[in-house]
Amino acid sequence: MAVQNYFLPQSVDEAVELLAAHGDSLLVMAGGTLTMPLINDGISAPEKVMGLRQAGLNYTGMANGSVILGATATLSQVIEHGHIPMLRQAASSAASWTIRNMGTVGGNLFAPPPAGDLAVALLALDAELNLHSARGSRSVPLADFYKGFMSTVMAKDELLLEIEVPAPLGRTAYVKYGRKHSHTPSVVTVAAHLVLDDGLVTKARIALGAVGPHPLRAQAAESYLQGKTLSESHIASAASIASEECEPFTDAIASEWYRRRMVKVYVARMLQQIAAEEASS
Ligand SMILES: Cc1cc2nc3c(=O)[nH]c(=O)nc-3n(C[C@H](O)[C@H](O)[C@H](O)COP(=O)(O)OP(=O)(O)OC[C@H]3O[C@@H](n4cnc5c(N)ncnc54)[C@H](O)[C@@H]3O)c2cc1C
């Protein structure tokens, strides 16, 4: 089966009308870095494809103290105009320049693990998603977006329009640990965002990538840190808790066992980095 229809809507309204009219049979494509290889290899054979490149969603900006990322802003645009250092770092760590010039912020949220490096940073930053359909718009925290592997709360007639990222109040730390320094899939990705008051943690976000069916928050570790100092023993305990609560898998990159071990190592390192910055400020 070859693609029979290719739609290139010129606005969001046109795009959601097409989705409402064609429903399930319409494949949404943004940068195409994930979808096109599947079509080329015959793994996916959609009858109808809708490209989002001219729908007016490739912008980045600021509004009310938050960073606004249009769903089809590319990873390269985030590196250039990302405003938040952790977002720039995360986008820089994903794939190669060629993929980053095509791949979009929105598409990254749908990338199966071990991909989704930007999504991990967005989770730690409490990003909110604007989902839109012909029925209207709704806002969903990224933390509530994923239901399972390649499964989200998005309805079939909805499009991801925009991502709103509140400017982080405290300190952030991000690492993508892979087998190579660049152009490499993740063994584990860790994004931490902590707010401290008088040495005590008042807000903790620890997001993990490549160790679950989708990017996830280490919520038990976050709760453990609440109200505590960033002492070596608290950091070690939080890292252990995170490594126990994640759900790693084995693939060609790393085993489940190794990924779990690396969660412990890299969560501890991110927390130590934040503790050191806090101590020297
Ligand atoms: C060689 C290679 C290396 C890679 N390395 C990395 C890496 O190191 N780190 C990493 O994180 N990722 C990596 N990726 C994965 C991927 O390319 C990127 O994550 C990219 O951001 C995906 O965006 P896209 O616009 O190309 O997605 P597309 O292929 O266009 O779409 C992907 C999925 O998202 C859905 N979708 C996209 N936008 C929307 C929207 N606005 N509304 C609703 N649904 C939407 C599509 O329907 C599709 O199911 C790599 C990919 C390749 C090919």
Short mmCIF file of C-alpha atoms and ligand atoms in Angstrom, two decimals:
data_model
loop_
_atom_site.label_atom_id
_atom_site.label_comp_id
_atom_site.label_asym_id
_atom_site.label_seq_id
_atom_site.Cartn_x
_atom_site.Cartn_y
_atom_site.Cartn_z
CA MET A 1 0.00 0.00 0.00
CA ALA A 2 1.44 3.40 -1.00
CA VAL A 3 0.51 6.73 0.53
CA GLN A 4 -2.62 7.79 -1.37
CA ASN A 5 -3.07 11.31 0.01
CA TYR A 6 -0.59 13.81 1.40
CA PHE A 7 -2.14 16.82 3.11
CA LEU A 8 -0.17 19.97 3.92
CA PRO A 9 -2.51 22.19 5.97
CA GLN A 10 -1.66 25.89 6.05
CA SER A 11 -3.18 26.51 9.49
CA VAL A 12 -4.02 24.75 12.74
CA ASP A 13 -7.74 24.99 11.98
CA GLU A 14 -7.22 23.24 8.66
CA ALA A 15 -5.10 20.57 10.36
CA VAL A 16 -7.68 19.72 13.04
CA GLU A 17 -10.48 19.70 10.44
CA LEU A 18 -8.51 17.16 8.44
CA LEU A 19 -7.96 15.09 11.60
CA ALA A 20 -11.67 15.22 12.43
CA ALA A 21 -12.58 14.19 8.88
CA HIS A 22 -10.04 11.37 8.43
CA GLY A 23 -9.48 10.24 12.02
CA ASP A 24 -7.40 7.16 12.52
CA SER A 25 -6.47 6.70 8.87
CA LEU A 26 -4.44 9.94 8.84
CA LEU A 27 -0.81 9.78 9.98
CA VAL A 28 0.38 13.05 11.52
CA MET A 29 3.95 13.87 10.53
CA ALA A 30 6.05 16.74 11.89
CA GLY A 31 9.78 16.51 11.05
CA GLY A 32 9.36 12.94 9.83
CA THR A 33 12.59 11.67 11.40
CA LEU A 34 10.73 8.83 13.11
CA THR A 35 7.81 8.34 10.74
CA MET A 36 9.61 8.47 7.37
CA PRO A 37 12.13 5.67 8.06
CA LEU A 38 9.22 3.41 9.04
CA ILE A 39 7.39 4.24 5.80
CA ASN A 40 10.57 3.82 3.73
CA ASP A 41 11.16 0.38 5.24
CA GLY A 42 7.55 -0.69 4.77
CA ILE A 43 7.03 -1.10 8.52
CA SER A 44 4.33 1.56 8.45
CA ALA A 45 2.01 1.90 5.44
CA PRO A 46 -0.35 4.82 6.04
CA GLU A 47 -2.93 5.57 3.39
CA LYS A 48 -3.05 9.26 4.29
CA VAL A 49 -0.35 11.52 5.72
CA MET A 50 -0.68 15.04 7.07
CA GLY A 51 2.52 17.10 7.24
CA LEU A 52 2.52 19.83 9.88
CA ARG A 53 5.40 21.89 8.53
CA GLN A 54 3.24 24.71 7.14
CA ALA A 55 0.61 24.77 9.90
CA GLY A 56 2.30 27.69 11.67
CA LEU A 57 3.62 25.85 14.73
CA ASN A 58 7.37 26.27 14.28
CA TYR A 59 7.94 29.10 16.75
CA THR A 60 9.63 29.63 20.10
CA GLY A 61 9.06 32.56 22.44
CA MET A 62 8.32 33.84 25.93
CA ALA A 63 4.95 34.70 27.48
CA ASN A 64 4.18 35.53 31.12
CA GLY A 65 7.58 34.29 32.27
CA SER A 66 7.20 30.93 30.50
CA VAL A 67 8.98 29.60 27.46
CA ILE A 68 6.56 28.73 24.68
CA LEU A 69 7.58 26.10 22.15
CA GLY A 70 5.42 25.53 19.10
CA ALA A 71 5.01 21.79 18.51
CA THR A 72 6.94 21.84 15.24
CA ALA A 73 9.83 24.00 16.45
CA THR A 74 12.88 21.90 15.66
CA LEU A 75 15.41 20.71 18.21
CA SER A 76 17.89 23.09 16.50
CA GLN A 77 15.53 26.00 17.16
CA VAL A 78 15.46 25.04 20.84
CA ILE A 79 19.26 25.09 20.91
CA GLU A 80 19.27 28.56 19.33
CA HIS A 81 16.33 30.13 21.19
CA GLY A 82 15.60 27.71 24.04
CA HIS A 83 15.91 30.42 26.76
CA ILE A 84 16.31 27.74 29.48
CA PRO A 85 19.85 26.26 29.63
CA MET A 86 18.63 22.75 30.47
CA LEU A 87 16.41 22.73 27.37
CA ARG A 88 19.31 23.76 25.17
CA GLN A 89 21.51 21.10 26.73
CA ALA A 90 18.86 18.41 26.27
CA ALA A 91 18.19 19.33 22.65
CA SER A 92 21.94 19.39 21.95
CA SER A 93 22.30 15.88 23.35
CA ALA A 94 19.74 14.37 20.97
CA ALA A 95 20.88 12.72 17.75
CA SER A 96 22.98 14.59 15.15
CA TRP A 97 22.66 18.04 13.57
CA THR A 98 20.86 16.59 10.59
CA ILE A 99 18.19 14.97 12.76
CA ARG A 100 17.98 18.03 15.04
CA ASN A 101 17.38 20.27 12.02
CA MET A 102 14.35 18.15 11.06
CA GLY A 103 13.12 16.59 14.31
CA THR A 104 10.64 18.60 16.32
CA VAL A 105 9.94 19.27 19.97
CA GLY A 106 6.47 17.76 19.59
CA GLY A 107 7.79 14.65 17.85
CA ASN A 108 10.30 14.13 20.65
CA LEU A 109 7.44 13.60 23.12
CA PHE A 110 6.24 10.66 21.00
CA ALA A 111 9.69 9.13 20.45
CA PRO A 112 9.89 5.61 21.92
CA PRO A 113 12.59 5.01 24.55
CA PRO A 114 15.57 5.16 24.65
CA ALA A 115 14.81 8.36 22.65
CA GLY A 116 12.94 11.31 24.16
CA ASP A 117 15.87 13.28 25.58
CA LEU A 118 14.14 16.65 25.39
CA ALA A 119 10.97 15.15 26.89
CA VAL A 120 12.95 14.21 30.02
CA ALA A 121 14.06 17.82 30.55
CA LEU A 122 10.52 19.08 29.87
CA LEU A 123 9.17 16.69 32.52
CA ALA A 124 11.59 18.01 35.15
CA LEU A 125 10.53 21.56 34.25
CA ASP A 126 6.79 20.88 34.76
CA ALA A 127 5.94 21.52 31.11
CA GLU A 128 2.26 21.85 30.15
CA LEU A 129 0.94 20.66 26.80
CA ASN A 130 -1.70 22.44 24.78
CA LEU A 131 -3.77 19.84 22.95
CA HIS A 132 -6.22 21.03 20.31
CA SER A 133 -9.01 19.49 18.24
CA ALA A 134 -12.06 20.72 16.33
CA ARG A 135 -13.89 20.29 19.69
CA GLY A 136 -11.63 22.80 21.48
CA SER A 137 -8.40 23.04 23.47
CA ARG A 138 -7.19 21.59 26.74
CA SER A 139 -4.06 21.82 28.81
CA VAL A 140 -2.40 18.66 30.12
CA PRO A 141 0.71 18.52 32.34
CA LEU A 142 3.41 16.47 30.61
CA ALA A 143 3.56 14.48 33.86
CA ASP A 144 0.02 13.19 33.08
CA PHE A 145 0.52 12.74 29.34
CA TYR A 146 1.91 9.21 29.08
CA LYS A 147 -0.23 6.13 29.69
CA GLY A 148 2.28 3.46 28.66
CA PHE A 149 4.67 2.49 25.88
CA MET A 150 3.77 4.59 22.80
CA SER A 151 0.47 5.46 24.46
CA THR A 152 -0.74 8.87 25.65
CA VAL A 153 -3.91 10.58 26.85
CA MET A 154 -4.22 12.37 23.51
CA ALA A 155 -7.49 11.65 21.68
CA LYS A 156 -7.36 10.53 18.05
CA ASP A 157 -8.69 13.85 16.80
CA GLU A 158 -6.25 15.94 18.86
CA LEU A 159 -3.02 17.63 17.85
CA LEU A 160 -0.24 18.77 20.11
CA LEU A 161 -0.04 22.52 19.47
CA GLU A 162 2.28 24.03 21.98
CA ILE A 163 4.41 23.33 25.04
CA GLU A 164 4.58 25.84 27.86
CA VAL A 165 7.61 25.64 30.14
CA PRO A 166 7.64 27.75 33.31
CA ALA A 167 11.05 29.34 33.86
CA PRO A 168 12.73 27.18 36.53
CA LEU A 169 12.87 28.83 39.95
CA GLY A 170 15.72 26.84 41.43
CA ARG A 171 18.65 24.88 40.08
CA THR A 172 18.73 22.37 37.27
CA ALA A 173 21.09 19.61 36.20
CA TYR A 174 20.90 17.38 33.14
CA VAL A 175 22.90 14.47 31.80
CA LYS A 176 22.43 12.06 28.95
CA TYR A 177 24.69 9.10 29.55
CA GLY A 178 25.38 7.07 26.42
CA ARG A 179 28.02 4.71 25.08
CA LYS A 180 29.61 7.58 23.16
CA HIS A 181 29.85 11.31 23.83
CA SER A 182 27.50 12.29 21.01
CA HIS A 183 25.22 10.89 18.32
CA THR A 184 24.24 8.07 20.62
CA PRO A 185 21.12 6.59 22.18
CA SER A 186 20.72 6.99 25.90
CA VAL A 187 21.65 4.42 28.51
CA VAL A 188 19.99 6.73 30.99
CA THR A 189 19.01 10.37 30.89
CA VAL A 190 18.50 12.31 34.12
CA ALA A 191 17.04 15.80 34.51
CA ALA A 192 16.84 17.29 38.00
CA HIS A 193 15.17 20.53 39.05
CA LEU A 194 15.36 21.49 42.71
CA VAL A 195 14.28 24.52 44.68
CA LEU A 196 16.05 25.00 48.01
CA ASP A 197 15.25 27.38 50.82
CA ASP A 198 17.80 27.86 53.57
CA GLY A 199 19.47 24.58 52.61
CA LEU A 200 16.23 22.55 52.58
CA VAL A 201 14.61 21.13 49.47
CA THR A 202 11.19 22.76 48.96
CA LYS A 203 10.54 21.32 45.52
CA ALA A 204 12.16 18.34 43.80
CA ARG A 205 11.72 17.10 40.26
CA ILE A 206 13.76 14.14 39.04
CA ALA A 207 12.92 12.95 35.54
CA LEU A 208 14.40 9.84 33.94
CA GLY A 209 14.69 8.68 30.34
CA ALA A 210 15.49 5.30 28.77
CA VAL A 211 14.53 3.48 31.96
CA GLY A 212 10.81 2.97 31.45
CA PRO A 213 8.11 2.70 28.81
CA HIS A 214 8.26 6.50 28.46
CA PRO A 215 10.06 9.43 30.14
CA LEU A 216 9.03 9.29 33.79
CA ARG A 217 9.33 11.11 37.10
CA ALA A 218 11.07 9.42 40.05
CA GLN A 219 8.29 10.49 42.38
CA ALA A 220 9.30 8.43 45.41
CA ALA A 221 12.79 9.94 45.27
CA GLU A 222 11.29 13.41 44.86
CA SER A 223 9.05 12.90 47.92
CA TYR A 224 11.98 11.56 49.94
CA LEU A 225 13.99 14.74 49.28
CA GLN A 226 11.18 17.08 50.27
CA GLY A 227 12.20 19.10 53.35
CA LYS A 228 15.67 17.52 53.52
CA THR A 229 19.15 18.94 53.07
CA LEU A 230 21.27 17.79 50.14
CA SER A 231 23.65 15.88 52.39
CA GLU A 232 25.69 12.99 50.97
CA SER A 233 23.52 10.43 52.76
CA HIS A 234 20.24 12.01 51.58
CA ILE A 235 21.58 12.15 48.04
CA ALA A 236 22.64 8.49 48.20
CA SER A 237 19.23 7.44 49.52
CA ALA A 238 17.34 9.45 46.89
CA ALA A 239 19.49 7.91 44.14
CA SER A 240 18.81 4.40 45.48
CA ILE A 241 15.08 5.06 45.63
CA ALA A 242 15.09 6.36 42.04
CA SER A 243 16.94 3.27 40.84
CA GLU A 244 14.39 1.04 42.54
CA GLU A 245 11.30 2.82 41.25
CA CYS A 246 12.30 3.10 37.57
CA GLU A 247 11.39 0.37 35.08
CA PRO A 248 14.46 -0.22 32.90
CA PHE A 249 14.59 -2.59 29.95
CA THR A 250 17.26 -4.51 28.08
CA ASP A 251 18.07 -3.58 24.50
CA ALA A 252 21.10 -3.51 22.21
CA ILE A 253 22.46 -0.49 24.11
CA ALA A 254 22.37 -1.73 27.70
CA SER A 255 20.87 -4.33 30.00
CA GLU A 256 18.08 -3.69 32.48
CA TRP A 257 20.60 -4.38 35.29
CA TYR A 258 23.13 -1.85 33.97
CA ARG A 259 20.54 0.85 33.35
CA ARG A 260 19.25 0.53 36.92
CA ARG A 261 22.82 0.84 38.25
CA MET A 262 23.42 3.92 36.11
CA VAL A 263 20.25 5.58 37.40
CA LYS A 264 21.73 5.38 40.88
CA VAL A 265 25.07 6.80 39.70
CA TYR A 266 23.68 9.66 37.60
CA VAL A 267 20.84 10.74 39.89
CA ALA A 268 23.45 11.03 42.65
CA ARG A 269 25.77 13.03 40.36
CA MET A 270 23.03 15.45 39.32
CA LEU A 271 22.05 16.04 42.95
CA GLN A 272 25.70 16.48 43.94
CA GLN A 273 26.11 19.03 41.14
CA ILE A 274 23.16 21.02 42.44
CA ALA A 275 24.41 20.74 46.04
CA ALA A 276 27.85 22.04 44.99
CA GLU A 277 26.32 24.98 43.08
CA GLU A 278 24.13 25.79 46.06
CA ALA A 279 27.10 25.64 48.45
CA SER A 280 29.19 27.99 46.32
CA SER A 281 26.44 30.58 45.79
C1 LIG B 1 19.23 8.46 13.52
C2 LIG B 1 18.31 8.96 14.62
C3 LIG B 1 18.84 9.27 15.85
C4 LIG B 1 18.01 9.75 16.87
N1 LIG B 1 18.58 10.05 18.07
C5 LIG B 1 17.81 10.56 19.05
C6 LIG B 1 18.40 10.92 20.29
O1 LIG B 1 19.61 10.77 20.53
N2 LIG B 1 17.59 11.44 21.24
C7 LIG B 1 16.24 11.62 21.05
O2 LIG B 1 15.58 12.10 21.95
N3 LIG B 1 15.66 11.27 19.90
C8 LIG B 1 16.40 10.75 18.90
N4 LIG B 1 15.81 10.38 17.72
C9 LIG B 1 14.33 10.39 17.63
C10 LIG B 1 13.63 11.55 16.88
O3 LIG B 1 14.17 11.85 15.68
C11 LIG B 1 13.51 12.86 17.59
O4 LIG B 1 13.14 12.60 18.89
C12 LIG B 1 12.57 13.88 16.94
O5 LIG B 1 12.38 14.93 17.87
C13 LIG B 1 11.21 13.37 16.48
O6 LIG B 1 10.50 14.46 15.91
P1 LIG B 1 9.86 14.45 14.46
O7 LIG B 1 9.20 15.76 14.28
O8 LIG B 1 10.82 14.06 13.41
O9 LIG B 1 8.77 13.29 14.61
P2 LIG B 1 7.88 12.62 13.49
O10 LIG B 1 8.61 11.48 12.89
O11 LIG B 1 7.33 13.63 12.54
O12 LIG B 1 6.66 12.09 14.38
C14 LIG B 1 6.88 11.17 15.41
C15 LIG B 1 5.53 10.82 16.05
O13 LIG B 1 5.00 11.94 16.74
C16 LIG B 1 3.68 12.25 16.29
N5 LIG B 1 3.59 13.71 16.28
C17 LIG B 1 4.59 14.56 15.96
N6 LIG B 1 4.18 15.83 16.14
C18 LIG B 1 2.89 15.77 16.56
C19 LIG B 1 1.93 16.76 16.92
N7 LIG B 1 2.20 18.07 16.88
N8 LIG B 1 0.71 16.36 17.33
C20 LIG B 1 0.42 15.03 17.39
N9 LIG B 1 1.28 14.05 17.07
C21 LIG B 1 2.51 14.42 16.66
C22 LIG B 1 3.59 11.62 14.91
O14 LIG B 1 2.25 11.30 14.57
C23 LIG B 1 4.45 10.39 15.05
O15 LIG B 1 3.71 9.35 15.62
C24 LIG B 1 16.60 9.91 16.66
C25 LIG B 1 16.07 9.59 15.41
C26 LIG B 1 16.90 9.13 14.40
C27 LIG B 1 16.30 8.81 13.05
#
